[in-house]
Short mmCIF file of C-alpha atoms in Angstrom, two decimals:
data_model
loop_
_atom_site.label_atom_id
_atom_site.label_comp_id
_atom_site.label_asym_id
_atom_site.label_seq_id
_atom_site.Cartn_x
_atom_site.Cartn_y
_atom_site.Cartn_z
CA UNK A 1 46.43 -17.23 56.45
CA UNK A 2 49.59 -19.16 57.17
CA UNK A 3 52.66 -16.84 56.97
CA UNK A 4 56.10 -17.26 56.75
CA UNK A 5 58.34 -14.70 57.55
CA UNK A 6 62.10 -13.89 57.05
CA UNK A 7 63.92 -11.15 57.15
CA UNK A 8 65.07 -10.06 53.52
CA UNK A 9 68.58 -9.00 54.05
CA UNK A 10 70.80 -8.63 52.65
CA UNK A 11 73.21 -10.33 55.82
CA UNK A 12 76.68 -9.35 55.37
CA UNK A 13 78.88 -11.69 57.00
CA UNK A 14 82.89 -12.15 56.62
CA UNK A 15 84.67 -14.85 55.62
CA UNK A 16 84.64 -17.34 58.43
CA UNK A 17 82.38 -16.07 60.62
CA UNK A 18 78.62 -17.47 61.45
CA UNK A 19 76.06 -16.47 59.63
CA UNK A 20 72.76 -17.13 61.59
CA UNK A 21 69.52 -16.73 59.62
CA UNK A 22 65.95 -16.70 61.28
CA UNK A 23 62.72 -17.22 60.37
CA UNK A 24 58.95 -16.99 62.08
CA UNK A 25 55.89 -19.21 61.29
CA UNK A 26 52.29 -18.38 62.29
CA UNK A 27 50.81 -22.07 62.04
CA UNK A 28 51.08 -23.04 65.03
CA UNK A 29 50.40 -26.93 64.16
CA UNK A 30 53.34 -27.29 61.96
CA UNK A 31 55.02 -30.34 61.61
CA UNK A 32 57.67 -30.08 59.39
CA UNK A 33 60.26 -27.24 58.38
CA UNK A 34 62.59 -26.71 55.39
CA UNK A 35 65.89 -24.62 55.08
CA UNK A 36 66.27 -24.28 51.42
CA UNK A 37 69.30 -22.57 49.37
CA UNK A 38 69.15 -20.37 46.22
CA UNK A 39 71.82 -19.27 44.23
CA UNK A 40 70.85 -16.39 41.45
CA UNK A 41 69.49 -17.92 38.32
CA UNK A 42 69.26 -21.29 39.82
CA UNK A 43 66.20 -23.23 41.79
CA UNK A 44 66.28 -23.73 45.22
CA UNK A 45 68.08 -26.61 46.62
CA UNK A 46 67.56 -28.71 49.94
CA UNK A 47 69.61 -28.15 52.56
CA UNK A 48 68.45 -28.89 56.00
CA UNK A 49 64.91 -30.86 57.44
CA UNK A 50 64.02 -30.41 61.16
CA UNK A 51 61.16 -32.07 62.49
CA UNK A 52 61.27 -31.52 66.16
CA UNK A 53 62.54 -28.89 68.73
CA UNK A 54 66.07 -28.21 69.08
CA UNK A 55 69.37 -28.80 67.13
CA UNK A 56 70.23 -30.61 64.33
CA UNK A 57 74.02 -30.37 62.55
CA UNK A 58 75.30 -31.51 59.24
CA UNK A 59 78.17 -30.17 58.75
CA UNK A 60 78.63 -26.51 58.52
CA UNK A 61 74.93 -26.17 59.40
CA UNK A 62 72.20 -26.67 62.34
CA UNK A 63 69.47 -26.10 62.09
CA UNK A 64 67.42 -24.76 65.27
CA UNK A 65 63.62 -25.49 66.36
CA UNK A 66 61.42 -23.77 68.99
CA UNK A 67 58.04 -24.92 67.97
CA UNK A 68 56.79 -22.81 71.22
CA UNK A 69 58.26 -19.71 69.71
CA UNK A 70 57.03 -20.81 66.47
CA UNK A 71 60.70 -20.23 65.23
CA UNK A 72 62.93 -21.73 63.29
CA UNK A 73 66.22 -20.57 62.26
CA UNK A 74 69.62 -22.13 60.45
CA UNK A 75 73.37 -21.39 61.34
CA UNK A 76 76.25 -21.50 58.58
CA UNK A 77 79.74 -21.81 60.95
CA UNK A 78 82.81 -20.84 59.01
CA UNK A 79 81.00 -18.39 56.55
CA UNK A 80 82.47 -18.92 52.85
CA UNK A 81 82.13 -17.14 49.78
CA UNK A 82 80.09 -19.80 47.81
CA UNK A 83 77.68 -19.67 50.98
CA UNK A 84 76.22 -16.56 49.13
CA UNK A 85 72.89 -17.40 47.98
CA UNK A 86 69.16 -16.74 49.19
CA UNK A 87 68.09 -18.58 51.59
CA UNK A 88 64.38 -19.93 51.99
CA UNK A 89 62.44 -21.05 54.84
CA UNK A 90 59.86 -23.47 54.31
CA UNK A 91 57.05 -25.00 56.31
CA UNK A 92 55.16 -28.00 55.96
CA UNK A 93 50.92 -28.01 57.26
CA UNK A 94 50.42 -30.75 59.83
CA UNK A 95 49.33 -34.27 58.83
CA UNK A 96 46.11 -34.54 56.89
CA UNK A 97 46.33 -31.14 55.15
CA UNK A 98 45.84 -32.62 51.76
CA UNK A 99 47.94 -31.24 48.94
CA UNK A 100 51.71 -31.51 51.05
CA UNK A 101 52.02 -27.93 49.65
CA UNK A 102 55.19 -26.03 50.99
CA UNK A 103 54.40 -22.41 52.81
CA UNK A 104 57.84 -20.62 51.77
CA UNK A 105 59.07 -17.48 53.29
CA UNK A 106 60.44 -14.48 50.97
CA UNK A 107 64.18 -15.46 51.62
CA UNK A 108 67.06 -13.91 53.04
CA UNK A 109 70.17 -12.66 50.98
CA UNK A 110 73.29 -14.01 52.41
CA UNK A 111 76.63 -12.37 51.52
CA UNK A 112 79.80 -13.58 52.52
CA UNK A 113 82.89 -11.35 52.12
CA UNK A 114 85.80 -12.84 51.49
CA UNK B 1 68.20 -40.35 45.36
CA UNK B 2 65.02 -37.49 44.66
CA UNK B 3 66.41 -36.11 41.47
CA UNK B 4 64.06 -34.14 39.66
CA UNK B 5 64.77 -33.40 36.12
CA UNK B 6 63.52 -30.50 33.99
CA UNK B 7 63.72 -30.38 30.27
CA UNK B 8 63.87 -28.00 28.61
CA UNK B 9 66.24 -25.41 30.94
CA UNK B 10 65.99 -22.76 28.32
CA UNK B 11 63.01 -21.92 25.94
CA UNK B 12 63.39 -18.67 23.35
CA UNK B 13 59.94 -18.54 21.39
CA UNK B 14 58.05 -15.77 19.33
CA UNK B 15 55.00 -14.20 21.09
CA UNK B 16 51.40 -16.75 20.18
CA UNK B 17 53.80 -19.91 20.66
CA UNK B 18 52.80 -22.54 23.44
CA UNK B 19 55.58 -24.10 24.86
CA UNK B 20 55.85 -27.24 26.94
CA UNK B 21 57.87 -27.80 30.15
CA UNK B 22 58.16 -31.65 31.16
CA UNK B 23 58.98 -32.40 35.08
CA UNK B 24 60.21 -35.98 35.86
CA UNK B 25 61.22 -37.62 38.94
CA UNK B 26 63.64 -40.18 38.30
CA UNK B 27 64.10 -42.27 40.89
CA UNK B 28 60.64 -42.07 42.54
CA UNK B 29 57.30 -42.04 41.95
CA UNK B 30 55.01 -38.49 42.78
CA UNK B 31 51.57 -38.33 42.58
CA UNK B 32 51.95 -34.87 43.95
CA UNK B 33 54.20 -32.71 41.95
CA UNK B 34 54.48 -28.64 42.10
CA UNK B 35 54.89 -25.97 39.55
CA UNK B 36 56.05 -22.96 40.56
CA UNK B 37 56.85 -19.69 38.88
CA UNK B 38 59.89 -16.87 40.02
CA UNK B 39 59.93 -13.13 38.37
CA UNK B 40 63.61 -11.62 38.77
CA UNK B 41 64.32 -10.94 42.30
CA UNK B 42 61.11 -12.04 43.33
CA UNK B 43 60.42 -14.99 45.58
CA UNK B 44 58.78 -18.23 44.69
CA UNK B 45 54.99 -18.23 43.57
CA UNK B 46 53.26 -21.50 43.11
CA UNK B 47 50.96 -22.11 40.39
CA UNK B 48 49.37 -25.42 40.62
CA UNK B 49 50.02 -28.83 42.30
CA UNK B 50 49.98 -31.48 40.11
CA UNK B 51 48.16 -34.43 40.63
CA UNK B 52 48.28 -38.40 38.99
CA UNK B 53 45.09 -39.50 37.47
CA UNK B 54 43.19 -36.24 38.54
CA UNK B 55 42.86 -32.26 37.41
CA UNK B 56 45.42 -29.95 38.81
CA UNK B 57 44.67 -27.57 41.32
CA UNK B 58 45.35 -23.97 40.45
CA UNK B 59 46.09 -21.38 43.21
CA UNK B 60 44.19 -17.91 43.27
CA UNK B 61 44.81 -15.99 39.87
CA UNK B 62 46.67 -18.24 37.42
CA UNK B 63 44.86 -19.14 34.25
CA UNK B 64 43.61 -22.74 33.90
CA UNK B 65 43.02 -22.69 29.96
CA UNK B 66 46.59 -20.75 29.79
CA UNK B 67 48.93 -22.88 31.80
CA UNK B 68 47.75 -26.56 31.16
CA UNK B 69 49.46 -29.28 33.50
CA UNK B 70 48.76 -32.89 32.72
CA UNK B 71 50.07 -35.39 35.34
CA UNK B 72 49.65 -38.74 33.31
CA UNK B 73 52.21 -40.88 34.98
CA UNK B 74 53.50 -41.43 38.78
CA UNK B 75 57.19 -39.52 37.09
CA UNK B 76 56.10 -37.11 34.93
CA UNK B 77 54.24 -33.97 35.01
CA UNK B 78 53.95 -31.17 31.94
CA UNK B 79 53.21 -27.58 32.21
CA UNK B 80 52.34 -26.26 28.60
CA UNK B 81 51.80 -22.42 28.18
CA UNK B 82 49.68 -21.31 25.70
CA UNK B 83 49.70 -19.04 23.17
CA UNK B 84 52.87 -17.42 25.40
CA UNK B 85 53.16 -13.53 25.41
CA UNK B 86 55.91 -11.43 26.55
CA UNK B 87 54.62 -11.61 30.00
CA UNK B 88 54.64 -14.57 30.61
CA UNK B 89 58.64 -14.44 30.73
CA UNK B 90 59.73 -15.72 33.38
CA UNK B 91 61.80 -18.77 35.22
CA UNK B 92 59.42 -22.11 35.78
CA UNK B 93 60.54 -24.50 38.41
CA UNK B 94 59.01 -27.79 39.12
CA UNK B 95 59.06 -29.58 42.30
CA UNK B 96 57.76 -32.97 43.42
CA UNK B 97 57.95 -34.82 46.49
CA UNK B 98 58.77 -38.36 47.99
CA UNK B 99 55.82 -40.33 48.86
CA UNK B 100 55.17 -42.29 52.38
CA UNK B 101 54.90 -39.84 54.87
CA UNK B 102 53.58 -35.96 55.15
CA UNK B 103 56.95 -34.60 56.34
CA UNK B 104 58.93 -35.02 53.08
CA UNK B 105 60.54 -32.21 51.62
CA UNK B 106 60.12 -30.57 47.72
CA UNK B 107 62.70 -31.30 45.62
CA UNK B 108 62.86 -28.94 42.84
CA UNK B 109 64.09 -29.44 38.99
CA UNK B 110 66.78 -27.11 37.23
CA UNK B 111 63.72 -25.22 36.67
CA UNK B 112 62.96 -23.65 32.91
CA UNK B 113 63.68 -20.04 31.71
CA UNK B 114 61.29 -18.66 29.48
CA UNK B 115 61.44 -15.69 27.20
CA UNK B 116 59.14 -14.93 24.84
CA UNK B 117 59.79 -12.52 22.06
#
């Protein structure tokens, strides 16, 4: 069964500081991961794609791959407030899998405090 | 671009209603869209991908004959729930994703919270 796991939090983090989240897949064919973000009441919004190992920025965020370690984890610099949401991992079955479907982790809480 | 739109964002309805959710994408085409459900503080559960042209696919445990998804165009997918009860309260969130390549990402509507009276 393909699993995605992350650790539930919450992460307490202060203003301005880096938040790192991480997150462990057990498909070891994987192709494709998602860092998604999820404020309370609302549906989950795209933040980050990484397709192959090692580090990719935008912005405030980079994203980190180690397909070896079947790990993939995300990095908020400069921690703020509105960075408080859940965040969820996502991982996408290699080529030819069919349906595209998304294998999402639980999420992790972020809180940032001001 | 890959806005997904979600109409309507909040349904209040008396228990034996059926109620329909309507997923578009609106500046692509999806042949594969998602529908997911969320309890409060729970994660993500998905229901059923939807597919153009063809019968949906339900995952493990969620009632065909109660949560009917008809995929008639390449932009818009419906999830009707029938006869609604109490439990099936909850926030429905539809996703759908560019076509092409296997690597694309979801990209979710507003999603739809449902209570049922």
């Amino acid at each position: 069964q393909k699993e995605v796991e992350q650790n539930s939090g919450p992460l307490s983090v202060p203003e301005g500081a880096i938040a790192s989240l991480n997150c462990t897949y057990s498909d070891r064919v994987s192709q494709s991961f998602f860092w998604y973000r999820q404020y309370s009441g609302k549906s989950p919004e795209l933040i980050m794609s990484i397709y192959s190992n090692g580090d990719k920025e935008d912005g405030r965020f980079t994203a980190q791959l180690n397909k070896a370690s079947q790990y993939v984890s995300l990095l908020i610099r400069d921690s703020q407030p509105s960075d408080s949401a859940t965040y969820l991992c996502a991982v996408n079955p290699p080529s030819g899998a069919g349906s595209y479907q998304l294998t999402f982790g639980k999420g992790t809480k972020l809180s940032v405090i001001p | 671009g890959a806005v997904v739109s979600q109409h309507p964002s909040w349904v209040i309805c008396k228990s034996g209603t059926s109620v329909k959710i309507e997923c578009r994408s609106l500046d692509f085409q999806a042949t594969t869209m998602f529908w997911y459900r969320q309890f409060p503080k729970q994660s993500l559960m998905l229901m059923a991908t939807s597919n153009e042209g063809s019968k949906a696919t339900y995952e493990q445990g969620v009632e065909k004959d109660k949560f009917l998804i008809n995929h008639a165009s390449l932009t818009l997918s419906t999830l009707t729930v029938t006869s609604a009860h109490p439990e099936d309260s909850s926030f429905y969130i539809c996703s759908a994703r560019l076509e092409g390549r296997n690597n694309q990402p979801q990209h979710f509507g507003d999603g739809t919270r449902l209570s049922i009276l």
